[in-house]
Structure formats: structure tokens, C-alpha cells
Amino acid sequence: MGTVRLCPGAQPPPRIVVHNLSVSYGSVLALSKVSLQLKQGIICGLVGMNGSGKSTLFKALMGFARPSTGTICINGQSVAQAQRHQMVAYVPQAESVDWDFPLSVADVVMMGRYGSMGLLRIPRSCDYEAVRHSLERVELWPLRHRQIGELSGGQRKRAFLARALAQGASILLLDEPFNGVDVRTERLMAHLFRAFRYEQRTLLISTHDMGHITGFCDQVVLINKTVLAYGETSEVFTQENLALTFGGSVLDRSPSPYDQTNG
Amino acid sequence: MMDIVTWLTEPFQHVFMVKALLVSSVVGGVCALLSCFMTLKGWALMGDAVSHAVLPGVVIAYALGLPFALGAFVFGVGSVAIIGLIKQSTRVKEDTAIGLVFTGFFALGLVLVSKVRSSVDLSHILFGNVLGIPPQDLQQTIVIAVLVLLVLLVFRRDLILFCFDPTHAQSIGISTGFLHYLLLSSLSLAAVAGLQTVGIILVVAMLVTPGATAYLLTDSFLTMGWLAVASGVFSSVVGTYVSYWSDASPAGCIVLVQTLLFVAAMVLAPKHGLLGRKTIRPFSR
């Protein structure tokens, strides 16, 4: 099996450079002075509490949230340029789509190819190939004719991962990909993420599961409105840093639901 | 008993009936295709709003001797822009803003009709005038319908993506703002074409019902489009015939046939109908 055909322009080493990024919604500051750099061929875990700005960081990287200060550079290009060149694929936390929509699984994955098609979006043979290859990798090829809502929760996540794959992007942004998935999907995804790293793609994955961080993340970013710590997992993923991130100790004891661990 | 051949052929002896069948089936088909996007995007209420809001535009255009499509276009798109403005800049919710704006525009239209001296007959606008459509209106209506048809066909894949997952469209660099206004412009133009056929009050049926009927019958967008168009054209033709032989309002007959088709689909649809729903879909929420 070959790798998914990358679109022209997606070949240079993927690199995300975020410099001094702040995002606010009205008067609420969601992210403040975030700076980080992601190299090619790494998996970077994004860890923080709910409301710590993880989704906002993804939205800023996708150009959905406008930065009040700072810059984002993707492969040396602006966010909009990188999107037009199909360099970035984004899989949001919860797909807020209408699951009764009259589309098959294969139709949805084909939508990943639209950005690199002509104006009329008429699929070429390479587009069908990319869809087939992506569906095979997430093990949904036999279900390709199903209506999208007839998939289970884990299968839906895999279908949207397949769409991101079909896009052929070298950078994948995955917001809580493991949320509410079955064991089979979780294993398959973890396996795929390692394969993507081998293919020299760059992955930014937000997760609550500490096992995933130590399991396959090369780097980790700890955030709470700003970057608290960032670097190689072995150096950064320490109990002190986690305590800083979650405002209390997480690993040494299991807190009761009534514990107020305000650090 | 009247034989079926006479029933089918006699209306063709009248030029006005030939025109009526032509216009109502072309407009019915195009509105039906658009109705697929309206139902999937959840824009039924928007369709209602836009179709009412075009009234002052049509009256002004008639008074100034401009193509009525131009007036309808300006007021249709303008009304949605104002709805958006009210929603963003006040605490009023969207459905309230829609209710406010379209009634306001409609009222303005009523005042203009009664005050501006023109050849506009209010009852024709409200209830349609498919049997007495003037030649220049006939031409305009056909041109508008063909234009909307072309836009929907050329941009159908982008519009499906826009209805299904605008976030993804944005993330691959497709302009959702462009698609939003494209669909909105098509809606305004289709509304004014439908207005000629069934009138302002019933035009929303043409922009919603065929799509809803087809939506119950299939899980494929392509099939849905064909079914909607077929049901739209069928309703226009049958409705016009029934209105000829029973001397009833053509607009009422056309929309009634559409509604009956929907009811039939609701009961009989193989998978999503009330009788056909034998198995519960395994993972539906």
C-alpha cells in the first residue's frame, strides 16, 4: 500500500510556529501569549483542563478564532494560505453535523478532497483512490455505502479521521479524538497516529488520557490560558507540571468528587 | 363520463393553459431542487421570510419599469442581512428577528401596492396569476428559473458541503460566506419566480415541501434531488389540470398536490415512513 497522495504544496517539512498568540472572546481572554513550535514528524499532546483554551488554540490554528495579538505560521505561510494548499486537516471534538443528512460514508470522505479539486468538484480517479485508501486505513471500507448516521460513535470518529486523511494534509489537528470511542477505535487510532509520525506528518492531539501522552506523544504542551510547560514528554510530563496545569496533584491520589483542589 | 384523452388534451387548445403548464412545471422543478437545500440547511423559515420580504422590491421594480427580479433580489438579500444585523447587535433571538423583518417588509409592500400607481394587482401577487401571466413576465420567470437551476447544478457539491459541514468547508479553504450568499440569492430569485406561479403566500410550499417529501424517501442526495424535482413538476402539472377542470385556484391545487405527496411519503416511505419503519436504525440518536 502506498501512502496517501499529497497535494502539491504539501511536500515541504510541516512546521507550525505560533508566536505570542492571544485570543479573546469579547472581554474574556481565552488564550494569552502562547508561543510554540512543532517540528515535522512528531506527535504533540495538548493537555489542560476544560476551558483551558485547548479548543481555542485549535480554532486559532484553523483561522476560526481571530488572534488579538501574535502570529501563526504554518510551513512559512499564513493560516488561510496553508488551508488553501490543503496543508492542515482538522478533526473537531464533536462533529456538530446533521447525522440524518443523505450522504454515504464515502461521500463524506470525498469531501476531504474538495479543496484540491476543480471548481466543479468532479472527482478524478486519484480522488477515488484517496477515498478508498483512507477508508481502508480506518477500517471502514466495507461500510462505505452506509448513510453516515448509521455508524456507531467510534465509526463516526473514524469516518471523519478518514476525511482528514483523504485531504492529504501533512499537519493533523485532532481535538479530543479519543473522546467516547470504543476500544477497537482507540487502538486503531493510536496505531494510525504512530503510522502518521512514521510518514513524517505532524500531529497535535488534545487528550485527557495521560496514558496516551506517555504512550505515543513525543512532545507535550501543558496549557491553562497560556503555555505552562512545553517540550519533550520525558522532561515536561512531570508531577509538578501536572499539578501546575490542573491546580492540584492528580497522580498521587484519586480525589473524591467533593475535593476542592484549588492550588 | 369524460374520457381520459379529452381530459388530458383539451387544456392544450388554450394558449393560456399551455403557458400555465410550462411556467408552473419549470418553476415547480427549480424550486423543488432548491427545496432540497432549504430542508437540509434548516432554512424553511428563512424561505418564508425571504418570499414575503421581496414584495416591496417587486412593487418598486414594477413602478420604475425595472425587471422585477432585480427588486426581489435586492429586498430578499437585504432582508436577510437585516435579520443578521438585528441578531448580532441586539439580544433578540433569530426566529424573532425573522418574524419581525419579514412582516415589516411585507407591510411596506402592502402600503406601496395601495399607494404607488402601477399595473400591479395585489391579488395576483398574493395568490399567483399563472393563468394570466403577461408575456414579459413569462420570459423573465423562465430566465430566472434557468439561472437558478444552473447555479444549483454547478455549485451543488459545494452547497451540499456547506449545508452538511460548513466548518469543514472553511477548514479546506472554501469560502462559506460566498456559498451563504449564493444560496440566499438563489432563494430570492426562486421566490420571485414562484411568486408568479402560486403567489407570495404559498411560495414557501414550493421551496420546502418537495425537498421534505424526497428527504423521507432516500438516503442519497442525488436521488433526493431527482425525486424532489419529479414531485415538484408532477404537482405543478396535476395541480394545473385539476384547477382547469374543477375551476379552482391553480396555486391552491398545485400546493395541495405537493402536500398530498408529502403525506403519502410520510406514511408509505420504505425506510423513514410511518408504516415502513420496521427496523429501528441501529445507532441513530
XYZ file of C-alpha atoms in Angstrom:
548
model
C 0.000 0.000 0.000
C 1.372 3.386 -0.933
C 0.927 6.490 1.140
C -1.927 8.884 0.504
C -1.092 11.144 -2.381
C -0.078 14.523 -1.044
C -1.318 17.566 -2.849
C 1.135 19.933 -4.499
C 2.431 22.302 -1.896
C 2.028 19.849 0.947
C 5.531 18.447 0.472
C 7.847 20.810 2.430
C 8.565 19.942 6.060
C 5.465 20.721 8.119
C 6.121 23.230 10.787
C 3.801 25.200 12.969
C 5.207 28.330 14.527
C 2.973 30.158 16.988
C 4.368 33.380 18.340
C 2.893 35.409 21.202
C -0.692 34.367 20.360
C -3.589 35.837 22.342
C -7.260 35.207 21.630
C -10.192 36.772 23.411
C -13.932 36.353 23.061
C -15.403 39.733 23.858
C -13.883 40.683 27.192
C -12.930 37.092 28.101
C -9.301 36.249 27.495
C -9.201 32.647 26.230
C -5.509 32.418 25.391
C -2.691 34.700 26.358
C 0.824 34.954 24.893
C 1.105 31.422 23.578
C 4.326 30.588 21.772
C 5.264 27.161 20.496
C 6.866 25.400 17.563
C 6.048 21.969 16.176
C 8.586 20.136 14.074
C 7.976 17.692 11.268
C 7.200 14.077 12.115
C 6.225 14.427 15.753
C 3.136 13.782 17.813
C 2.474 16.571 20.258
C -0.023 16.138 23.069
C -2.064 19.118 24.242
C -3.085 18.853 27.878
C -5.175 21.158 30.013
C -8.369 21.390 32.000
C -11.749 22.015 30.401
C -11.860 25.677 29.489
C -8.070 25.976 29.478
C -8.107 27.103 25.840
C -7.290 23.854 24.022
C -10.163 24.152 21.555
C -9.446 27.865 21.180
C -5.869 27.062 20.193
C -7.183 24.674 17.530
C -9.650 27.280 16.330
C -6.915 29.886 16.091
C -4.722 27.452 14.153
C -7.652 26.912 11.748
C -8.384 30.625 11.446
C -11.834 30.291 13.064
C -10.834 32.445 16.037
C -9.122 35.720 15.220
C -5.967 36.374 17.270
C -5.939 39.697 19.116
C -2.148 39.573 19.154
C 0.541 37.328 17.777
C 1.150 35.355 14.617
C 0.664 31.808 13.378
C 2.853 30.442 10.637
C 2.229 27.075 9.004
C 5.043 25.899 6.733
C 6.048 29.537 6.465
C 2.589 30.541 5.254
C -0.422 32.218 6.770
C -3.277 30.058 8.078
C -5.507 30.918 5.106
C -2.780 30.115 2.592
C -1.968 26.835 4.324
C -5.649 25.894 4.210
C -5.929 26.688 0.533
C -2.900 24.467 -0.101
C -4.504 21.632 1.915
C -1.614 21.530 4.401
C -3.764 21.294 7.517
C -6.551 18.875 8.337
C -8.741 19.447 11.357
C -10.949 16.960 13.185
C -13.109 18.842 15.691
C -14.027 17.496 19.110
C -17.716 16.944 18.442
C -18.937 16.842 14.872
C -21.982 19.070 15.113
C -23.382 17.809 11.836
C -26.858 16.550 10.971
C -26.419 12.767 11.139
C -29.614 12.219 9.076
C -28.061 14.023 6.110
C -28.487 11.969 2.920
C -24.788 11.232 2.437
C -22.908 7.950 2.481
C -19.662 7.387 4.392
C -17.750 7.527 1.104
C -19.477 10.828 0.164
C -18.325 12.401 3.429
C -14.730 11.205 2.981
C -14.772 12.521 -0.597
C -15.488 15.977 0.861
C -11.932 15.901 2.196
C -10.775 16.066 -1.436
C -12.880 19.104 -2.473
C -10.148 21.612 -1.700
C -7.813 20.068 -4.270
C -10.451 19.505 -6.958
C -11.505 21.862 -9.730
C -14.324 24.371 -9.396
C -16.997 21.795 -10.257
C -15.577 19.278 -7.718
C -15.755 16.420 -10.176
C -13.815 13.537 -8.606
C -10.863 12.207 -10.610
C -9.526 8.682 -10.315
C -6.859 9.853 -7.813
C -9.657 11.234 -5.616
C -11.471 7.881 -5.602
C -8.148 6.199 -4.804
C -7.500 8.544 -1.898
C -11.005 7.920 -0.509
C -10.588 4.159 -0.803
C -7.151 4.232 0.783
C -8.316 6.441 3.668
C -11.362 4.275 4.342
C -9.220 1.144 4.291
C -6.812 2.636 6.816
C -9.612 3.389 9.292
C -11.207 0.004 8.510
C -14.474 1.440 7.211
C -14.181 0.417 3.553
C -16.824 -2.329 3.910
C -19.239 0.243 5.387
C -18.647 2.884 2.690
C -22.217 2.778 1.349
C -23.832 3.261 4.766
C -25.656 6.501 5.443
C -23.388 8.494 7.762
C -25.802 8.356 10.715
C -25.912 4.564 10.599
C -22.414 4.370 12.034
C -21.623 3.890 15.721
C -19.906 6.666 17.685
C -16.439 5.215 17.181
C -17.074 4.577 13.494
C -18.227 8.173 13.033
C -14.945 9.409 14.536
C -13.057 7.116 12.191
C -15.056 8.377 9.200
C -14.089 11.965 9.996
C -10.463 10.910 10.535
C -10.646 9.278 7.082
C -11.888 12.568 5.642
C -8.895 14.368 7.177
C -6.610 11.658 5.764
C -8.150 11.921 2.302
C -7.303 15.612 2.360
C -3.662 14.534 2.180
C -2.553 17.145 4.712
C 0.846 16.887 6.345
C -0.403 18.511 9.550
C -3.281 16.974 11.503
C -5.060 18.817 14.296
C -7.165 16.447 16.388
C -9.354 17.812 19.176
C -10.090 15.045 21.695
C -10.012 12.204 19.154
C -10.389 9.569 21.864
C -13.481 11.073 23.465
C -16.243 8.480 23.754
C -14.796 5.902 21.360
C -14.839 2.130 21.688
C -11.716 0.114 22.458
C -11.270 -1.022 18.869
C -11.354 2.544 17.555
C -8.995 3.710 20.301
C -6.417 1.031 19.421
C -6.782 1.660 15.709
C -6.335 5.410 16.164
C -3.263 5.028 18.382
C -1.789 2.696 15.765
C -2.614 5.144 12.951
C -1.119 8.106 14.799
C 2.196 6.258 15.119
C 1.992 5.451 11.397
C 1.393 9.144 10.593
C 4.515 10.053 12.557
C 6.451 7.494 10.507
C 5.071 9.207 7.373
C 6.652 12.450 8.645
C 3.325 14.129 9.371
C 2.906 16.455 12.320
C 0.104 15.780 14.781
C -1.306 17.983 17.518
C -3.680 15.965 19.690
C -5.600 17.179 22.705
C -6.442 14.449 25.185
C -7.415 13.853 28.771
C -5.842 10.410 28.855
C -2.418 10.518 30.499
C -1.702 7.030 29.136
C -1.835 8.379 25.580
C 0.636 11.130 26.408
C 3.256 8.768 27.757
C 2.254 6.116 25.211
C 2.915 7.893 21.927
C 3.402 11.646 22.306
C 6.934 12.855 21.587
C 6.222 16.301 22.933
C 3.635 17.728 25.231
C 2.167 21.193 25.718
C 0.563 21.927 29.080
C -1.817 24.862 28.901
C -4.095 26.855 31.104
C -4.934 30.062 29.222
C -1.219 30.184 28.410
C 1.582 27.671 27.884
C 2.676 26.426 31.312
C 5.246 23.973 30.080
C 6.247 22.675 26.686
C 8.890 20.272 25.380
C 9.888 16.609 25.237
C 7.368 14.418 27.048
C 10.008 12.840 29.294
C 11.142 16.261 30.539
C 7.854 18.130 30.686
C 5.376 15.496 31.784
C 6.262 15.646 35.462
C 4.041 15.602 38.505
C 4.964 19.188 39.405
C 3.985 20.419 35.953
C 0.739 18.476 36.012
C -0.078 19.890 39.415
C 0.549 23.328 37.933
C -1.749 22.518 34.991
C -4.628 21.070 36.923
C -4.318 23.212 40.026
C -3.634 20.296 42.358
C -1.990 16.917 42.395
C -3.503 14.381 40.034
C -1.313 11.355 40.039
C -0.518 10.614 43.671
C -4.075 10.121 44.860
C -7.531 9.818 43.430
C -9.539 12.801 44.624
C -13.104 12.348 45.778
C -15.683 14.325 43.817
C -16.101 16.681 46.768
C -12.418 17.556 46.999
C -11.722 21.202 46.353
C -8.205 21.167 44.992
C -7.649 24.827 44.367
C -3.882 25.177 44.015
C -68.112 10.116 -18.357
C -65.304 12.196 -19.768
C -62.670 10.107 -21.465
C -59.085 10.429 -20.305
C -57.717 11.626 -23.652
C -60.081 14.597 -23.640
C -59.176 15.278 -20.027
C -55.502 15.424 -20.936
C -55.658 17.173 -24.323
C -58.439 19.713 -24.065
C -56.461 22.220 -21.952
C -53.830 22.353 -24.717
C -56.330 24.040 -27.018
C -55.952 27.174 -24.911
C -52.723 29.165 -25.161
C -53.084 30.348 -21.565
C -53.148 26.718 -20.368
C -50.046 25.797 -22.365
C -48.237 28.761 -20.842
C -49.508 27.918 -17.375
C -48.354 24.307 -17.635
C -44.963 25.403 -18.952
C -44.314 28.042 -16.300
C -45.650 26.077 -13.367
C -43.648 22.949 -14.209
C -40.382 24.819 -14.858
C -40.769 26.882 -11.690
C -42.010 23.855 -9.734
C -38.963 21.827 -10.784
C -36.391 24.525 -9.994
C -37.986 25.438 -6.656
C -38.064 21.712 -5.832
C -34.322 21.358 -6.404
C -33.691 24.392 -4.208
C -36.042 22.963 -1.590
C -33.588 20.077 -1.037
C -31.003 22.578 0.181
C -33.598 24.528 2.182
C -34.785 21.471 4.122
C -31.265 20.131 4.700
C -29.906 23.503 5.781
C -32.921 24.132 8.009
C -33.840 27.275 6.106
C -37.607 26.719 5.762
C -38.390 29.725 7.939
C -35.802 31.738 6.033
C -37.586 30.790 2.811
C -40.847 32.039 4.246
C -39.198 35.291 5.319
C -37.459 35.961 2.029
C -40.532 35.174 -0.063
C -42.567 37.737 1.891
C -39.783 40.306 2.046
C -39.470 40.502 -1.752
C -42.895 42.164 -2.055
C -41.783 45.815 -1.772
C -38.940 45.084 -4.197
C -41.359 43.707 -6.757
C -43.705 46.696 -6.405
C -40.900 49.258 -6.681
C -39.414 47.474 -9.690
C -42.796 47.470 -11.442
C -43.317 51.151 -10.673
C -39.876 52.072 -12.036
C -40.197 49.779 -15.018
C -37.235 47.625 -13.941
C -37.110 43.830 -14.074
C -39.000 42.593 -11.008
C -36.202 40.067 -10.382
C -33.865 42.953 -9.573
C -36.165 44.392 -6.922
C -36.835 40.969 -5.467
C -33.131 40.216 -5.330
C -32.238 43.450 -3.503
C -35.020 43.112 -0.950
C -34.612 39.348 -0.490
C -30.902 39.526 0.266
C -31.367 42.825 2.129
C -33.961 41.326 4.465
C -31.595 38.509 5.452
C -28.771 40.986 6.006
C -31.037 42.992 8.320
C -32.090 39.817 10.167
C -28.403 39.077 10.728
C -27.765 42.634 11.872
C -30.611 42.541 14.414
C -29.461 39.180 15.720
C -25.876 40.339 16.145
C -26.409 43.776 17.550
C -29.359 43.208 19.890
C -30.362 40.487 22.339
C -33.327 39.491 20.146
C -33.158 35.850 19.013
C -33.034 34.805 15.379
C -36.591 33.480 14.947
C -37.944 36.697 16.472
C -35.763 38.748 14.142
C -37.031 36.743 11.159
C -40.671 37.267 12.227
C -40.060 40.972 12.725
C -38.276 41.677 9.477
C -40.440 39.730 7.051
C -43.702 41.127 8.360
C -42.205 44.621 8.309
C -41.105 44.248 4.698
C -44.413 42.658 3.734
C -46.339 45.526 5.328
C -44.172 48.015 3.449
C -45.051 46.124 0.269
C -48.783 46.313 1.032
C -48.590 50.066 1.618
C -46.633 50.538 -1.603
C -49.125 48.477 -3.618
C -52.010 50.601 -2.412
C -50.199 53.922 -2.859
C -47.980 53.541 -5.922
C -49.862 53.810 -9.189
C -48.869 50.788 -11.223
C -50.345 47.860 -13.032
C -49.641 45.580 -10.075
C -52.703 43.686 -8.921
C -52.289 42.747 -5.280
C -54.328 39.574 -5.545
C -52.055 38.351 -8.361
C -49.030 38.818 -6.127
C -50.647 37.233 -3.109
C -52.289 34.276 -4.812
C -50.405 33.951 -8.101
C -51.529 34.525 -11.641
C -50.326 31.542 -13.579
C -53.340 31.526 -15.921
C -52.979 35.157 -16.949
C -49.236 35.660 -16.853
C -48.182 38.544 -19.181
C -45.597 37.674 -21.909
C -42.762 39.795 -20.455
C -43.262 38.221 -17.013
C -43.299 34.790 -18.575
C -39.928 35.447 -20.186
C -38.411 36.823 -17.003
C -39.705 33.944 -14.934
C -38.220 31.348 -17.293
C -34.869 33.193 -17.393
C -34.752 33.392 -13.594
C -35.640 29.727 -13.207
C -32.949 28.618 -15.669
C -30.381 30.858 -13.958
C -31.148 29.394 -10.527
C -31.084 25.889 -11.982
C -27.613 26.476 -13.450
C -26.265 27.903 -10.179
C -27.600 24.941 -8.207
C -26.217 22.410 -10.668
C -22.781 23.978 -10.987
C -22.290 24.551 -7.260
C -24.263 21.560 -5.973
C -21.312 19.775 -4.385
C -20.104 22.912 -2.594
C -23.647 23.693 -1.460
C -24.118 20.159 -0.106
C -20.862 20.540 1.824
C -21.994 23.975 3.050
C -25.292 22.534 4.303
C -23.684 19.472 5.876
C -20.496 20.781 7.479
C -19.598 24.467 6.998
C -16.698 24.095 9.462
C -15.027 21.592 7.184
C -15.672 23.783 4.148
C -13.841 26.622 5.903
C -11.007 24.378 7.041
C -10.211 23.348 3.460
C -10.243 26.937 2.272
C -13.728 27.097 0.693
C -15.482 30.413 1.308
C -18.670 29.754 3.290
C -19.630 33.435 3.041
C -19.757 33.128 -0.745
C -21.858 29.948 -0.560
C -24.182 31.524 2.020
C -24.954 34.449 -0.255
C -25.110 32.212 -3.319
C -27.819 30.088 -1.706
C -29.556 33.196 -0.411
C -29.546 34.856 -3.836
C -30.919 31.683 -5.402
C -33.633 31.687 -2.751
C -34.616 35.300 -3.503
C -34.751 34.642 -7.228
C -36.642 31.363 -6.859
C -39.094 33.086 -4.518
C -39.892 35.717 -7.129
C -40.261 33.049 -9.832
C -42.554 31.042 -7.575
C -44.476 34.209 -6.761
C -45.592 34.394 -10.401
C -46.952 30.881 -10.181
C -48.517 30.365 -6.779
C -48.218 33.784 -5.147
C -46.355 35.038 -2.095
C -48.445 33.212 0.457
C -47.926 29.732 -0.952
C -44.471 30.080 -2.497
C -42.800 28.743 0.636
C -44.562 25.415 -0.010
C -42.739 25.103 -3.328
C -39.474 25.902 -1.526
C -39.947 23.335 1.230
C -42.428 20.544 0.501
C -40.797 18.666 -2.442
C -37.476 18.539 -0.572
C -39.161 17.279 2.581
C -41.029 14.602 0.595
C -37.860 13.415 -1.123
C -35.900 13.502 2.164
C -38.224 10.831 3.576
C -37.730 8.566 0.577
C -33.969 8.239 0.256
C -30.555 8.411 1.921
C -28.741 9.633 -1.184
C -28.616 13.303 -2.111
C -28.621 12.575 -5.839
C -31.800 10.507 -5.579
C -33.308 13.129 -3.296
C -32.719 15.824 -5.905
C -34.356 13.793 -8.689
C -37.317 12.799 -6.509
C -37.867 16.395 -5.396
C -37.791 17.705 -8.957
C -40.106 14.909 -10.122
C -42.587 15.605 -7.330
C -42.372 19.377 -7.977
C -43.051 19.051 -11.712
C -45.722 16.385 -11.185
C -47.548 18.562 -8.631
C -47.449 21.594 -10.952
C -48.845 19.671 -13.911
C -51.511 17.746 -11.987
C -52.439 20.809 -9.937
C -52.869 22.929 -13.066
C -55.041 20.239 -14.718
C -57.199 19.807 -11.634
C -57.619 23.570 -11.364
C -58.701 23.719 -15.048
C -61.331 21.012 -14.722
C -62.618 21.979 -11.310
C -62.318 25.735 -11.826
C -60.407 26.001 -8.535
C -57.424 28.200 -7.644
C -54.370 26.855 -9.533
C -51.995 27.862 -6.711
C -54.132 26.047 -4.182
C -54.352 22.921 -6.360
C -50.591 22.789 -7.030
C -49.660 23.146 -3.366
C -52.379 20.721 -2.305
C -50.974 18.042 -4.635
C -47.489 18.684 -3.154
C -48.868 18.331 0.346
C -50.687 15.095 -0.516
C -47.464 13.688 -1.968
C -45.707 14.548 1.287
C -48.413 12.841 3.332
C -48.157 9.760 1.115
C -44.366 9.700 1.596
C -44.752 10.218 5.332
C -46.969 7.165 5.613
C -45.554 4.880 2.925
C -41.818 5.681 2.670
C -39.928 2.378 2.799
C -37.364 3.309 5.448
C -38.387 6.589 7.054
C -42.173 6.368 6.685
C -44.636 5.585 9.464
C -45.577 2.177 8.014
C -42.200 1.299 6.553
C -40.239 1.799 9.735
C -39.949 -1.902 10.511
C -36.488 -1.854 11.974
C -35.125 0.804 14.245
C -31.915 2.208 12.866
C -29.102 0.662 14.862
C -27.226 3.721 16.040
C -29.486 6.662 15.392
C -29.729 9.168 18.175
